[in-house]
């Protein structure tokens, strides 16, 4: 199993699989209900002009979340497929 | 699950259908198509924030009651708009019939997440019809969604639709008028460690809280996925027994390390993923950057993003000054000739004055600003229907976080440029109550369309000569909008630090794909706003103008008094004079004072009041533009009243002061107390007074 990194430190344009996920907290329950679960593939699309929040693509739609939340989500980066 | 088919709806009663789905999936578009009503449509999550009831007719002409609802991602509501959906579905709203049947709408391009809510709805055990909307977009993206297969898997009618083009409506109506709508063969594996808790809580809910069995089970599941479970129970608090059971399970799981809420969500998504492998074919999906991605690369670019924002704003204000000039002159000319025609046709007297000075002078002064207001609404409509609104929130989030709010608060603030009332309603999408309150408190500082006539009149008085470049006028206008916006940010910062301290809010928001603006939607919205504006002009403003005219015409001065003396000693004059000591330090006299008092009803009444007051003094001659009458006005000692400094000060007063009855009423309703609207009047009008005092006194000291 590859190493996990924080979602917030993923490179722009890179995809990753969510591995570890905080159990508590309103933000994380909401993210879960919106389809960001352990095992889900997400792609970091961009950061906002001022660096925060992040925009990710998950299950075919685009979602924003702040860095403070993304720091708690551990992901396993996928090798860019050709 | 119980019986296979629902009982046929009692023939005596019209069946009630609720339209339910994720935000921005096209519920209101479908509602409009079914009922012919005109709910607001926009391409961002959270357009609809209150339920709306309409009637559709089945293919056989039977009436069907339809409820349009705000969107939600989950029945475990996080914000007031989501709570509306939950409460209507669970029958907790006294003013809304509990829906007999539910039409679930899912965005076909985004099925997995959309099905999460559908999955929860199926728990309710009521007949459900599933609509797969946006099939055109799915098709263009190369996504194949097999509705027939889905129908087989779920056991309920599944209808492919393009709400925007009216496709699929007939099929939907046919399904809706079926008497024998099947119940879903909805069974999903509640995770083993949680299942006994669900049954126990459901049993307690139906025994101790008198919930019908199916609702009890659905509510038990909800209670387990919500952090603040008692609040979710809604208006009536849960019985002690239920809370006790819930708490003891939570304690047990916490000790065992069971992530119960997570497990529930996961198992729902497992069921959904399984379903989707059968019904979705992604084979033909286009890869590479979509159009939206390419637009966003510019619009949210660190440099170009700000350029785009600036360009949109400049284009808006430039068109307000240039494009509107022609229609505005036209209206203004016709109003003047109408007044003159009445003057010639009628014998002099009170009735004639009432018509020319009260009605035409007052209302006409406001109506001439209709073109500008339409332009403003056109621009805001474009922003709303393309999807830029959500991007603005994304770009602004960082700045908003500096004042303790989040980007989502920026959407209500942007809407408040049109009118604070929809802006305040839009705060229902904000999760945190304190953040929502702060946004409500500052939203009226964003310059609304009712201020536009005041600004425009003052700018006209400021630059009476035609040679002044448009850029100067645009510059002043932008400064006023900027001042209000900065004020809103400043006060939000202050309130978040003092009165309403709280956690930094979340910024979890969906960015919808861009869509071509629906010119029809934008135009409909503009026509509606124009109608609203004219209706206001014909009712409130006309009423106040006539009342004000009467208050300026009585009591009658002794024969031989001039028009000016008449007004000065009238009832209105007395009120103005009473206020004068307070506003004289700001450079305002009693006549402006009358305008300040009357515009507590609505800000544009200031313009109509000036029309009434100064037209009445212009005597018998032809009706001149209000601007000229203002420029001729003087203090008793002969100084000009509307000096450039006073014009600016007045504009600034209108930037800050809280003068709008309807806003006050809405704030009272949304915050459920008089405390906040009263506080709002005090802080906003107080700020207006202090800032104007500063400007006027400094300006005077500098020799203006
Ligand atoms: N291409 C396409 N666009 C659609 C369709 N249905 C709705 N839209 C667009 O989707 C956007 C959202 O539509 P609304 O009807 O406001 O969505 P809603 O579900 O009421 O949204 P909220 O009130 O925010 O929950 C608008 O821009 C519509 O024009 C469709 O079938 N095809
Ligand atoms: Mg809607």
PDB file of N, CA, C and O in Angstrom, chain B residues 112-152:
ATOM      1  N   UNK B 112     -24.783   9.401  -8.660  1.00  0.00           N
ATOM      2  CA  UNK B 112     -24.450   8.761  -7.389  1.00  0.00           C
ATOM      3  C   UNK B 112     -24.813   9.651  -6.209  1.00  0.00           C
ATOM      4  O   UNK B 112     -25.492   9.232  -5.285  1.00  0.00           O
ATOM      5  N   UNK B 113     -24.340  10.918  -6.260  1.00  0.00           N
ATOM      6  CA  UNK B 113     -24.623  11.783  -5.131  1.00  0.00           C
ATOM      7  C   UNK B 113     -26.112  12.082  -5.034  1.00  0.00           C
ATOM      8  O   UNK B 113     -26.676  12.149  -3.950  1.00  0.00           O
ATOM      9  N   UNK B 114     -26.782  12.259  -6.189  1.00  0.00           N
ATOM     10  CA  UNK B 114     -28.215  12.549  -6.174  1.00  0.00           C
ATOM     11  C   UNK B 114     -29.024  11.403  -5.588  1.00  0.00           C
ATOM     12  O   UNK B 114     -30.062  11.620  -4.980  1.00  0.00           O
ATOM     13  N   UNK B 115     -28.537  10.175  -5.771  1.00  0.00           N
ATOM     14  CA  UNK B 115     -29.308   9.028  -5.286  1.00  0.00           C
ATOM     15  C   UNK B 115     -29.223   8.876  -3.770  1.00  0.00           C
ATOM     16  O   UNK B 115     -30.030   8.179  -3.170  1.00  0.00           O
ATOM     17  N   UNK B 116     -28.268   9.547  -3.148  1.00  0.00           N
ATOM     18  CA  UNK B 116     -28.159   9.446  -1.689  1.00  0.00           C
ATOM     19  C   UNK B 116     -29.448   9.936  -1.024  1.00  0.00           C
ATOM     20  O   UNK B 116     -30.032   9.256  -0.180  1.00  0.00           O
ATOM     21  N   UNK B 117     -29.897  11.109  -1.439  1.00  0.00           N
ATOM     22  CA  UNK B 117     -31.147  11.646  -0.888  1.00  0.00           C
ATOM     23  C   UNK B 117     -32.321  10.740  -1.266  1.00  0.00           C
ATOM     24  O   UNK B 117     -33.187  10.452  -0.446  1.00  0.00           O
ATOM     25  N   UNK B 118     -32.324  10.262  -2.519  1.00  0.00           N
ATOM     26  CA  UNK B 118     -33.403   9.380  -2.968  1.00  0.00           C
ATOM     27  C   UNK B 118     -33.466   8.151  -2.074  1.00  0.00           C
ATOM     28  O   UNK B 118     -34.539   7.713  -1.652  1.00  0.00           O
ATOM     29  N   UNK B 119     -32.293   7.642  -1.740  1.00  0.00           N
ATOM     30  CA  UNK B 119     -32.199   6.459  -0.890  1.00  0.00           C
ATOM     31  C   UNK B 119     -32.842   6.721   0.473  1.00  0.00           C
ATOM     32  O   UNK B 119     -33.576   5.887   1.010  1.00  0.00           O
ATOM     33  N   UNK B 120     -32.587   7.902   1.015  1.00  0.00           N
ATOM     34  CA  UNK B 120     -33.203   8.256   2.296  1.00  0.00           C
ATOM     35  C   UNK B 120     -34.714   8.405   2.156  1.00  0.00           C
ATOM     36  O   UNK B 120     -35.472   8.024   3.036  1.00  0.00           O
ATOM     37  N   UNK B 121     -35.130   8.987   1.019  1.00  0.00           N
ATOM     38  CA  UNK B 121     -36.560   9.219   0.807  1.00  0.00           C
ATOM     39  C   UNK B 121     -37.301   7.891   0.714  1.00  0.00           C
ATOM     40  O   UNK B 121     -38.411   7.749   1.227  1.00  0.00           O
ATOM     41  N   UNK B 122     -36.676   6.909   0.061  1.00  0.00           N
ATOM     42  CA  UNK B 122     -37.339   5.617  -0.084  1.00  0.00           C
ATOM     43  C   UNK B 122     -37.620   4.986   1.281  1.00  0.00           C
ATOM     44  O   UNK B 122     -38.576   4.230   1.441  1.00  0.00           O
ATOM     45  N   UNK B 123     -36.805   5.321   2.288  1.00  0.00           N
ATOM     46  CA  UNK B 123     -37.049   4.844   3.649  1.00  0.00           C
ATOM     47  C   UNK B 123     -38.414   5.269   4.179  1.00  0.00           C
ATOM     48  O   UNK B 123     -38.953   4.639   5.083  1.00  0.00           O
ATOM     49  N   UNK B 124     -38.914   6.412   3.654  1.00  0.00           N
ATOM     50  CA  UNK B 124     -40.164   6.941   4.194  1.00  0.00           C
ATOM     51  C   UNK B 124     -41.353   6.069   3.828  1.00  0.00           C
ATOM     52  O   UNK B 124     -42.437   6.244   4.385  1.00  0.00           O
ATOM     53  N   UNK B 125     -41.154   5.158   2.854  1.00  0.00           N
ATOM     54  CA  UNK B 125     -42.216   4.225   2.530  1.00  0.00           C
ATOM     55  C   UNK B 125     -43.432   4.850   1.888  1.00  0.00           C
ATOM     56  O   UNK B 125     -44.531   4.330   1.999  1.00  0.00           O
ATOM     57  N   UNK B 126     -43.244   5.993   1.244  1.00  0.00           N
ATOM     58  CA  UNK B 126     -44.360   6.567   0.504  1.00  0.00           C
ATOM     59  C   UNK B 126     -44.119   6.333  -0.984  1.00  0.00           C
ATOM     60  O   UNK B 126     -42.983   6.135  -1.400  1.00  0.00           O
ATOM     61  N   UNK B 127     -45.167   6.361  -1.811  1.00  0.00           N
ATOM     62  CA  UNK B 127     -44.956   6.137  -3.241  1.00  0.00           C
ATOM     63  C   UNK B 127     -44.034   7.207  -3.823  1.00  0.00           C
ATOM     64  O   UNK B 127     -44.225   8.396  -3.553  1.00  0.00           O
ATOM     65  N   UNK B 128     -43.055   6.768  -4.575  1.00  0.00           N
ATOM     66  CA  UNK B 128     -42.065   7.687  -5.129  1.00  0.00           C
ATOM     67  C   UNK B 128     -41.994   7.502  -6.636  1.00  0.00           C
ATOM     68  O   UNK B 128     -42.068   6.371  -7.136  1.00  0.00           O
ATOM     69  N   UNK B 129     -41.900   8.612  -7.358  1.00  0.00           N
ATOM     70  CA  UNK B 129     -41.585   8.563  -8.787  1.00  0.00           C
ATOM     71  C   UNK B 129     -40.206   9.186  -8.926  1.00  0.00           C
ATOM     72  O   UNK B 129     -39.956  10.255  -8.358  1.00  0.00           O
ATOM     73  N   UNK B 130     -39.325   8.521  -9.646  1.00  0.00           N
ATOM     74  CA  UNK B 130     -37.987   9.082  -9.799  1.00  0.00           C
ATOM     75  C   UNK B 130     -37.859   9.714 -11.179  1.00  0.00           C
ATOM     76  O   UNK B 130     -38.131   9.066 -12.195  1.00  0.00           O
ATOM     77  N   UNK B 131     -37.475  10.996 -11.203  1.00  0.00           N
ATOM     78  CA  UNK B 131     -37.267  11.693 -12.466  1.00  0.00           C
ATOM     79  C   UNK B 131     -35.772  11.839 -12.686  1.00  0.00           C
ATOM     80  O   UNK B 131     -35.061  12.340 -11.807  1.00  0.00           O
ATOM     81  N   UNK B 132     -35.280  11.370 -13.826  1.00  0.00           N
ATOM     82  CA  UNK B 132     -33.874  11.594 -14.167  1.00  0.00           C
ATOM     83  C   UNK B 132     -33.831  12.820 -15.061  1.00  0.00           C
ATOM     84  O   UNK B 132     -34.200  12.780 -16.231  1.00  0.00           O
ATOM     85  N   UNK B 133     -33.386  13.929 -14.489  1.00  0.00           N
ATOM     86  CA  UNK B 133     -33.418  15.191 -15.227  1.00  0.00           C
ATOM     87  C   UNK B 133     -32.068  15.446 -15.903  1.00  0.00           C
ATOM     88  O   UNK B 133     -31.099  14.751 -15.621  1.00  0.00           O
ATOM     89  N   UNK B 134     -32.041  16.440 -16.756  1.00  0.00           N
ATOM     90  CA  UNK B 134     -30.809  16.866 -17.444  1.00  0.00           C
ATOM     91  C   UNK B 134     -30.279  15.759 -18.343  1.00  0.00           C
ATOM     92  O   UNK B 134     -29.067  15.601 -18.492  1.00  0.00           O
ATOM     93  N   UNK B 135     -31.190  14.981 -18.920  1.00  0.00           N
ATOM     94  CA  UNK B 135     -30.744  13.909 -19.798  1.00  0.00           C
ATOM     95  C   UNK B 135     -29.992  14.468 -21.007  1.00  0.00           C
ATOM     96  O   UNK B 135     -29.104  13.811 -21.559  1.00  0.00           O
ATOM     97  N   UNK B 136     -30.343  15.697 -21.436  1.00  0.00           N
ATOM     98  CA  UNK B 136     -29.624  16.303 -22.563  1.00  0.00           C
ATOM     99  C   UNK B 136     -28.147  16.498 -22.230  1.00  0.00           C
ATOM    100  O   UNK B 136     -27.267  16.216 -23.035  1.00  0.00           O
ATOM    101  N   UNK B 137     -27.877  16.971 -21.012  1.00  0.00           N
ATOM    102  CA  UNK B 137     -26.485  17.200 -20.620  1.00  0.00           C
ATOM    103  C   UNK B 137     -25.744  15.875 -20.517  1.00  0.00           C
ATOM    104  O   UNK B 137     -24.604  15.744 -20.972  1.00  0.00           O
ATOM    105  N   UNK B 138     -26.425  14.881 -19.942  1.00  0.00           N
ATOM    106  CA  UNK B 138     -25.800  13.559 -19.808  1.00  0.00           C
ATOM    107  C   UNK B 138     -25.445  13.015 -21.188  1.00  0.00           C
ATOM    108  O   UNK B 138     -24.344  12.509 -21.402  1.00  0.00           O
ATOM    109  N   UNK B 139     -26.376  13.167 -22.113  1.00  0.00           N
ATOM    110  CA  UNK B 139     -26.151  12.642 -23.456  1.00  0.00           C
ATOM    111  C   UNK B 139     -24.951  13.328 -24.103  1.00  0.00           C
ATOM    112  O   UNK B 139     -24.086  12.684 -24.691  1.00  0.00           O
ATOM    113  N   UNK B 140     -24.913  14.660 -23.955  1.00  0.00           N
ATOM    114  CA  UNK B 140     -23.803  15.391 -24.563  1.00  0.00           C
ATOM    115  C   UNK B 140     -22.467  14.968 -23.961  1.00  0.00           C
ATOM    116  O   UNK B 140     -21.432  15.011 -24.623  1.00  0.00           O
ATOM    117  N   UNK B 141     -22.493  14.592 -22.676  1.00  0.00           N
ATOM    118  CA  UNK B 141     -21.242  14.172 -22.043  1.00  0.00           C
ATOM    119  C   UNK B 141     -20.915  12.719 -22.369  1.00  0.00           C
ATOM    120  O   UNK B 141     -19.902  12.196 -21.914  1.00  0.00           O
ATOM    121  N   UNK B 142     -21.795  12.069 -23.104  1.00  0.00           N
ATOM    122  CA  UNK B 142     -21.529  10.691 -23.487  1.00  0.00           C
ATOM    123  C   UNK B 142     -21.880   9.687 -22.405  1.00  0.00           C
ATOM    124  O   UNK B 142     -21.351   8.584 -22.353  1.00  0.00           O
ATOM    125  N   UNK B 143     -22.807  10.089 -21.537  1.00  0.00           N
ATOM    126  CA  UNK B 143     -23.188   9.240 -20.410  1.00  0.00           C
ATOM    127  C   UNK B 143     -24.529   8.596 -20.753  1.00  0.00           C
ATOM    128  O   UNK B 143     -25.470   9.276 -21.135  1.00  0.00           O
ATOM    129  N   UNK B 144     -24.608   7.280 -20.617  1.00  0.00           N
ATOM    130  CA  UNK B 144     -25.889   6.615 -20.886  1.00  0.00           C
ATOM    131  C   UNK B 144     -26.491   6.155 -19.575  1.00  0.00           C
ATOM    132  O   UNK B 144     -25.865   5.424 -18.816  1.00  0.00           O
ATOM    133  N   UNK B 145     -27.701   6.632 -19.282  1.00  0.00           N
ATOM    134  CA  UNK B 145     -28.389   6.209 -18.064  1.00  0.00           C
ATOM    135  C   UNK B 145     -29.604   5.409 -18.478  1.00  0.00           C
ATOM    136  O   UNK B 145     -30.464   5.903 -19.197  1.00  0.00           O
ATOM    137  N   UNK B 146     -29.665   4.161 -18.048  1.00  0.00           N
ATOM    138  CA  UNK B 146     -30.763   3.299 -18.489  1.00  0.00           C
ATOM    139  C   UNK B 146     -31.926   3.374 -17.512  1.00  0.00           C
ATOM    140  O   UNK B 146     -31.921   2.719 -16.473  1.00  0.00           O
ATOM    141  N   UNK B 147     -32.911   4.170 -17.870  1.00  0.00           N
ATOM    142  CA  UNK B 147     -34.048   4.390 -16.975  1.00  0.00           C
ATOM    143  C   UNK B 147     -34.831   3.102 -16.766  1.00  0.00           C
ATOM    144  O   UNK B 147     -35.272   2.803 -15.658  1.00  0.00           O
ATOM    145  N   UNK B 148     -34.980   2.307 -17.856  1.00  0.00           N
ATOM    146  CA  UNK B 148     -35.795   1.095 -17.753  1.00  0.00           C
ATOM    147  C   UNK B 148     -35.173   0.107 -16.773  1.00  0.00           C
ATOM    148  O   UNK B 148     -35.856  -0.483 -15.935  1.00  0.00           O
ATOM    149  N   UNK B 149     -33.845   0.001 -16.845  1.00  0.00           N
ATOM    150  CA  UNK B 149     -33.152  -0.914 -15.945  1.00  0.00           C
ATOM    151  C   UNK B 149     -33.307  -0.443 -14.496  1.00  0.00           C
ATOM    152  O   UNK B 149     -33.525  -1.233 -13.569  1.00  0.00           O
ATOM    153  N   UNK B 150     -33.237   0.827 -14.339  1.00  0.00           N
ATOM    154  CA  UNK B 150     -33.351   1.403 -13.008  1.00  0.00           C
ATOM    155  C   UNK B 150     -34.736   1.130 -12.440  1.00  0.00           C
ATOM    156  O   UNK B 150     -34.893   0.821 -11.257  1.00  0.00           O
ATOM    157  N   UNK B 151     -35.741   1.264 -13.315  1.00  0.00           N
ATOM    158  CA  UNK B 151     -37.116   1.009 -12.902  1.00  0.00           C
ATOM    159  C   UNK B 151     -37.239  -0.415 -12.367  1.00  0.00           C
ATOM    160  O   UNK B 151     -37.898  -0.670 -11.370  1.00  0.00           O
ATOM    161  N   UNK B 152     -36.562  -1.336 -13.057  1.00  0.00           N
ATOM    162  CA  UNK B 152     -36.633  -2.730 -12.651  1.00  0.00           C
ATOM    163  C   UNK B 152     -35.926  -2.942 -11.306  1.00  0.00           C
ATOM    164  O   UNK B 152     -36.422  -3.631 -10.432  1.00  0.00           O
TER     165      UNK B 152
END
